[in-house]
PDB file of C-alpha atoms in Angstrom:
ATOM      1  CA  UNK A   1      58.321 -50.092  41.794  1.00 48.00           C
ATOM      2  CA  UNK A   2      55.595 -48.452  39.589  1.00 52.00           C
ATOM      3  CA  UNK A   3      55.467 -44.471  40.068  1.00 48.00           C
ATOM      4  CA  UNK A   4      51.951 -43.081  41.167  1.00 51.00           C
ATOM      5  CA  UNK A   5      51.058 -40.881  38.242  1.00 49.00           C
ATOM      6  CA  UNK A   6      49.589 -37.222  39.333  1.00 49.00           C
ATOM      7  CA  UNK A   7      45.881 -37.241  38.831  1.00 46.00           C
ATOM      8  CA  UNK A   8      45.517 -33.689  37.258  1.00 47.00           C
ATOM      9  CA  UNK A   9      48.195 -34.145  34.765  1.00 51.00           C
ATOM     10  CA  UNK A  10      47.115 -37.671  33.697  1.00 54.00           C
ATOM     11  CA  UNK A  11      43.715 -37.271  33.576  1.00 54.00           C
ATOM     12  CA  UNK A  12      41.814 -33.905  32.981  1.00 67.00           C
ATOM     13  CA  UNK A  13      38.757 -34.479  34.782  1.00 69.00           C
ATOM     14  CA  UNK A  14      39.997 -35.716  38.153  1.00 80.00           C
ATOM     15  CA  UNK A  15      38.078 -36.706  41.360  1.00 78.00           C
ATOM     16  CA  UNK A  16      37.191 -32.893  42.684  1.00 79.00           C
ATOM     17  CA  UNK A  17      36.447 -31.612  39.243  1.00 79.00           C
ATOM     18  CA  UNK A  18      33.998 -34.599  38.393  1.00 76.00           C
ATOM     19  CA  UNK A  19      32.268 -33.900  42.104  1.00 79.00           C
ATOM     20  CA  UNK A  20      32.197 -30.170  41.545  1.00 79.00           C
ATOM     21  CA  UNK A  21      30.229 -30.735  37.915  1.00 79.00           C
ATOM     22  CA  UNK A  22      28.266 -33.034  39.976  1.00 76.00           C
ATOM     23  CA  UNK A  23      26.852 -30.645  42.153  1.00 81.00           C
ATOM     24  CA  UNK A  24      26.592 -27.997  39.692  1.00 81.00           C
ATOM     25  CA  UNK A  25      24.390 -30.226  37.560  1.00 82.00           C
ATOM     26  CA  UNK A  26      22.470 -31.120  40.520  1.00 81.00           C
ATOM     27  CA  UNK A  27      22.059 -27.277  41.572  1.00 78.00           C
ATOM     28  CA  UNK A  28      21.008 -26.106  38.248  1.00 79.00           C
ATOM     29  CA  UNK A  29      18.595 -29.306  37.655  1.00 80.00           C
ATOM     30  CA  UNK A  30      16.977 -28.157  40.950  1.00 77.00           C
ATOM     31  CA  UNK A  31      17.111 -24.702  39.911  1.00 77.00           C
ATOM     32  CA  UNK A  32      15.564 -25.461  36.863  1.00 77.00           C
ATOM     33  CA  UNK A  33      12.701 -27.509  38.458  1.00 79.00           C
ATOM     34  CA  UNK A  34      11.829 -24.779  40.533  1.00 76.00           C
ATOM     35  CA  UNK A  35      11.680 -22.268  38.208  1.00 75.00           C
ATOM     36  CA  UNK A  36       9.416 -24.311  36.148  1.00 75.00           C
ATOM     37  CA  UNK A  37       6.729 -24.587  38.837  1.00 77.00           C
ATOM     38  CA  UNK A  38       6.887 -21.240  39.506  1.00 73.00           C
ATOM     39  CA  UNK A  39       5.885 -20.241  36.360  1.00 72.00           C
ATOM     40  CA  UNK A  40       3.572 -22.927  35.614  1.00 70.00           C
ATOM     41  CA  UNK A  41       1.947 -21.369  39.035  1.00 72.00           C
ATOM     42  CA  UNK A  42       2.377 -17.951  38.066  1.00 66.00           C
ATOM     43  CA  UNK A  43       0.057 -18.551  34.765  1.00 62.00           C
ATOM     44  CA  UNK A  44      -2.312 -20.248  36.428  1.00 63.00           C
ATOM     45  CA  UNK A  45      -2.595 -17.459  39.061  1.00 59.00           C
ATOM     46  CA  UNK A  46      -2.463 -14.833  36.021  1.00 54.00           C
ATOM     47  CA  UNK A  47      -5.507 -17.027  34.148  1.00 53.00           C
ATOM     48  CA  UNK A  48      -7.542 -16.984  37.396  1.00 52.00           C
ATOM     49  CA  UNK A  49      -7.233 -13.487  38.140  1.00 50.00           C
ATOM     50  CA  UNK A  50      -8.278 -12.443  34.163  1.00 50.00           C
ATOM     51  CA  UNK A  51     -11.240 -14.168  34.578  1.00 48.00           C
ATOM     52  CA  UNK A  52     -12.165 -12.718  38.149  1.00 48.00           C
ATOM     53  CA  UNK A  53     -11.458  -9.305  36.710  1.00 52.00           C
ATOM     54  CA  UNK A  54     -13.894 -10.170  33.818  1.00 52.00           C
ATOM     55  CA  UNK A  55     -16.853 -11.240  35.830  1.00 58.00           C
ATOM     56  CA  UNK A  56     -15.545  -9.377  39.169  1.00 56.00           C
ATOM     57  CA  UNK A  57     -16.234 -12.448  41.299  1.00 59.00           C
ATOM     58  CA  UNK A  58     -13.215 -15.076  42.685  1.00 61.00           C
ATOM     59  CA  UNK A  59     -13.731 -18.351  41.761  1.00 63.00           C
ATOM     60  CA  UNK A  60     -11.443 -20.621  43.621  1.00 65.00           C
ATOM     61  CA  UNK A  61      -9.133 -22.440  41.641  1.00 64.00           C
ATOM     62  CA  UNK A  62     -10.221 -25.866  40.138  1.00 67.00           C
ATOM     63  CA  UNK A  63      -8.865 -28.928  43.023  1.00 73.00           C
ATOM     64  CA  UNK A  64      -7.645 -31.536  41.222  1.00 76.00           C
ATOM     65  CA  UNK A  65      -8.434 -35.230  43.416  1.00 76.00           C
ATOM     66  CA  UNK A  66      -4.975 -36.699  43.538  1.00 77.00           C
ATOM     67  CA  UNK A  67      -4.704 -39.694  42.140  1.00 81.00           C
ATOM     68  CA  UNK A  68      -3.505 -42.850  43.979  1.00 79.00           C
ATOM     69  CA  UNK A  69      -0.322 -44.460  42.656  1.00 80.00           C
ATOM     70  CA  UNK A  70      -0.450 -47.404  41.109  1.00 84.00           C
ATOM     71  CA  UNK A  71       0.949 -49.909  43.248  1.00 87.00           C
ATOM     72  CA  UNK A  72       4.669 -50.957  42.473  1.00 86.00           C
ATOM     73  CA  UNK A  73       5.351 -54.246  40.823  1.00 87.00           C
ATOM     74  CA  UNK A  74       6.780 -57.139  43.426  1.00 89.00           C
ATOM     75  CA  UNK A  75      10.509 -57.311  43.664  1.00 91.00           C
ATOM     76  CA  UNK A  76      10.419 -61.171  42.465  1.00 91.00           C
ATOM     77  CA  UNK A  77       8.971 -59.469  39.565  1.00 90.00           C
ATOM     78  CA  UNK A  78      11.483 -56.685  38.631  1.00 91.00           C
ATOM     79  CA  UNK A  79      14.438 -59.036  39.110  1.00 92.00           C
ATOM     80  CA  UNK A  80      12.473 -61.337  36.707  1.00 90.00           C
ATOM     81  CA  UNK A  81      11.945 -58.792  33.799  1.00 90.00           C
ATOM     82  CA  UNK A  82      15.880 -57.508  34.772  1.00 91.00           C
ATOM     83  CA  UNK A  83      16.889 -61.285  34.193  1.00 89.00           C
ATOM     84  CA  UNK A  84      14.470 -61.268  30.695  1.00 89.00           C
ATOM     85  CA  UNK A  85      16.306 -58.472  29.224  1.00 90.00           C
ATOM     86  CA  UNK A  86      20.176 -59.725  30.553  1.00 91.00           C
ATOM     87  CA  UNK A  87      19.903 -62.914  29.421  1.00 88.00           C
ATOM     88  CA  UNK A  88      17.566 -63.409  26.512  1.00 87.00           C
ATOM     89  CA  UNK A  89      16.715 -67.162  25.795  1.00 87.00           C
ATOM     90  CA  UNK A  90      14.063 -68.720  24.129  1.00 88.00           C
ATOM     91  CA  UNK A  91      13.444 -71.130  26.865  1.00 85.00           C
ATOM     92  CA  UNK A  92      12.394 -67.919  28.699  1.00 83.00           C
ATOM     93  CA  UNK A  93       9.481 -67.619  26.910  1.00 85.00           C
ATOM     94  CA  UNK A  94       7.482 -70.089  28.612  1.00 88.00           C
ATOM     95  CA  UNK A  95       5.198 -69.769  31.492  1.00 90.00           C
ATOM     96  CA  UNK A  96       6.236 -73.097  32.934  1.00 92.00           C
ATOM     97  CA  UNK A  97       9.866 -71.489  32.961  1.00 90.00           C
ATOM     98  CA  UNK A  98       9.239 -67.727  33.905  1.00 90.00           C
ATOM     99  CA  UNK A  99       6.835 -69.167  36.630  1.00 93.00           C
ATOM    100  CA  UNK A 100      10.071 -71.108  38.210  1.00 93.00           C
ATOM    101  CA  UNK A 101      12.280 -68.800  38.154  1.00 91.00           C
ATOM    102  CA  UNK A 102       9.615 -66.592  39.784  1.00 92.00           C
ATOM    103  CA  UNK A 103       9.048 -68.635  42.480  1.00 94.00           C
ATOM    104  CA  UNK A 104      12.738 -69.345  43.299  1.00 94.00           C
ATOM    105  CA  UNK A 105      13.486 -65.439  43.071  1.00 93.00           C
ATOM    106  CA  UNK A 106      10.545 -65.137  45.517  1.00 95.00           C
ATOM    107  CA  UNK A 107      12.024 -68.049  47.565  1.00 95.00           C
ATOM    108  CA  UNK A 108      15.390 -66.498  47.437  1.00 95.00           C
ATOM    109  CA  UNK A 109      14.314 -62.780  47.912  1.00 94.00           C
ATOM    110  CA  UNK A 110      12.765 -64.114  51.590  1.00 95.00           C
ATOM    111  CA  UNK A 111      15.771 -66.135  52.161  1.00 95.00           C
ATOM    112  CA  UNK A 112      17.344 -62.995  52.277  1.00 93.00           C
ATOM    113  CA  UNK A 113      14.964 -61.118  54.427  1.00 94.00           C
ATOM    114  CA  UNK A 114      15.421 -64.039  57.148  1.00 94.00           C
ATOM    115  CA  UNK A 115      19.269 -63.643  56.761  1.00 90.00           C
ATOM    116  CA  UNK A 116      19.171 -59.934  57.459  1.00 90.00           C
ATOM    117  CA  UNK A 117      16.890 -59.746  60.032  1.00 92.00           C
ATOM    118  CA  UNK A 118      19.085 -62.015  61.886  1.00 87.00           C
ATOM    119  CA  UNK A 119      21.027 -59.590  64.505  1.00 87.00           C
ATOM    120  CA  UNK A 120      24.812 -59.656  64.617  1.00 83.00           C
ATOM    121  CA  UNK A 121      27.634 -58.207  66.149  1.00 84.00           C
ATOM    122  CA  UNK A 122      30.955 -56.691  65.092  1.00 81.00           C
ATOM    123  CA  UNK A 123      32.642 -59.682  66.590  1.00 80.00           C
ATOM    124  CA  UNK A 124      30.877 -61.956  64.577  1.00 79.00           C
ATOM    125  CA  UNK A 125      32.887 -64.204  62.239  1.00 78.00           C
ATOM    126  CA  UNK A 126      32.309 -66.766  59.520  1.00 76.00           C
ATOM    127  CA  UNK A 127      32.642 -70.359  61.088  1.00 76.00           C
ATOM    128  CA  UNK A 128      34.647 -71.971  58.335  1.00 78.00           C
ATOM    129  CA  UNK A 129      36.507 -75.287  58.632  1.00 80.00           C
ATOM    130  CA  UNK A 130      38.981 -75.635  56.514  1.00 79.00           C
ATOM    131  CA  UNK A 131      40.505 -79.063  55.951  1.00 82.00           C
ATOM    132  CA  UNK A 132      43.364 -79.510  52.883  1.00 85.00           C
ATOM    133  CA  UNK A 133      42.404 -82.440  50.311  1.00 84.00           C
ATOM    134  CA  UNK A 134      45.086 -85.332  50.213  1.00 85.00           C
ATOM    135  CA  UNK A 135      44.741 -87.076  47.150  1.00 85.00           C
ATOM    136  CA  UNK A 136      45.532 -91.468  48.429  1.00 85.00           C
ATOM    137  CA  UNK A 137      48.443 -92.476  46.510  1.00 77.00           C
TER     138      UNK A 137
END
């Protein structure tokens, strides 16, 4: 029988404490972020109003047109590039050999889709047969 070893004497950052750190980071990140915007609006608000005192009119503040995002990269294509830098090869180089493996991600990817749009229940079960190998002798 092998004795369970007590987590907070065997290791010093246990389960709770690693969670708790978690958070805190998480907090003070957001914290952070927050307080960063503020200020970043509060000098903008500060600049505006130094120049409306100066010429005693209020100009509006400039409106920046948001800029459309750039439209994300194809998920063939980021497994690709993740399968580039895993498993460098030279044979990877080549178009005619990036351009398969694209398409066979891309075939694989929608295999997938197919598969889970496929509805099942809780009940469902793998239909294996299962038949042992006997060797003739």
């Amino acid at each position: 029988m092998i004795p369970i070893a007590d987590d907070s004497t065997s290791d010093p950052l246990n389960r709770r404490n690693f969670a708790r750190s978690l958070a805190a980071t998480a907090a003070a990140t957001a914290a952070a972020t927050a307080a960063a915007t503020a200020a970043a609006t509060a000098a903008t608000t500060l600049d505006t109003n130094a120049d409306d005192a100066d010429t005693g009119k209020k100009t509006p503040p400039p409106k920046k047109k948001p800029t459309p995002d750039p439209e994300p990269p194809p998920p063939a294509a980021l497994l690709l590039e993740t399968v580039r830098q895993l498993y460098p090869h030279k044979q990877l180089d080549s178009k005619d050999v990036l351009q398969g493996v694209y398409s066979e991600l891309k075939s694989d990817l929608a295999r997938s889709r197919r598969l889970s749009q496929f509805p099942l229940k809780n009940s469902d079960e793998p239909g294996f047969l299962f038949a042992a190998f006997q060797s003739p002798r």
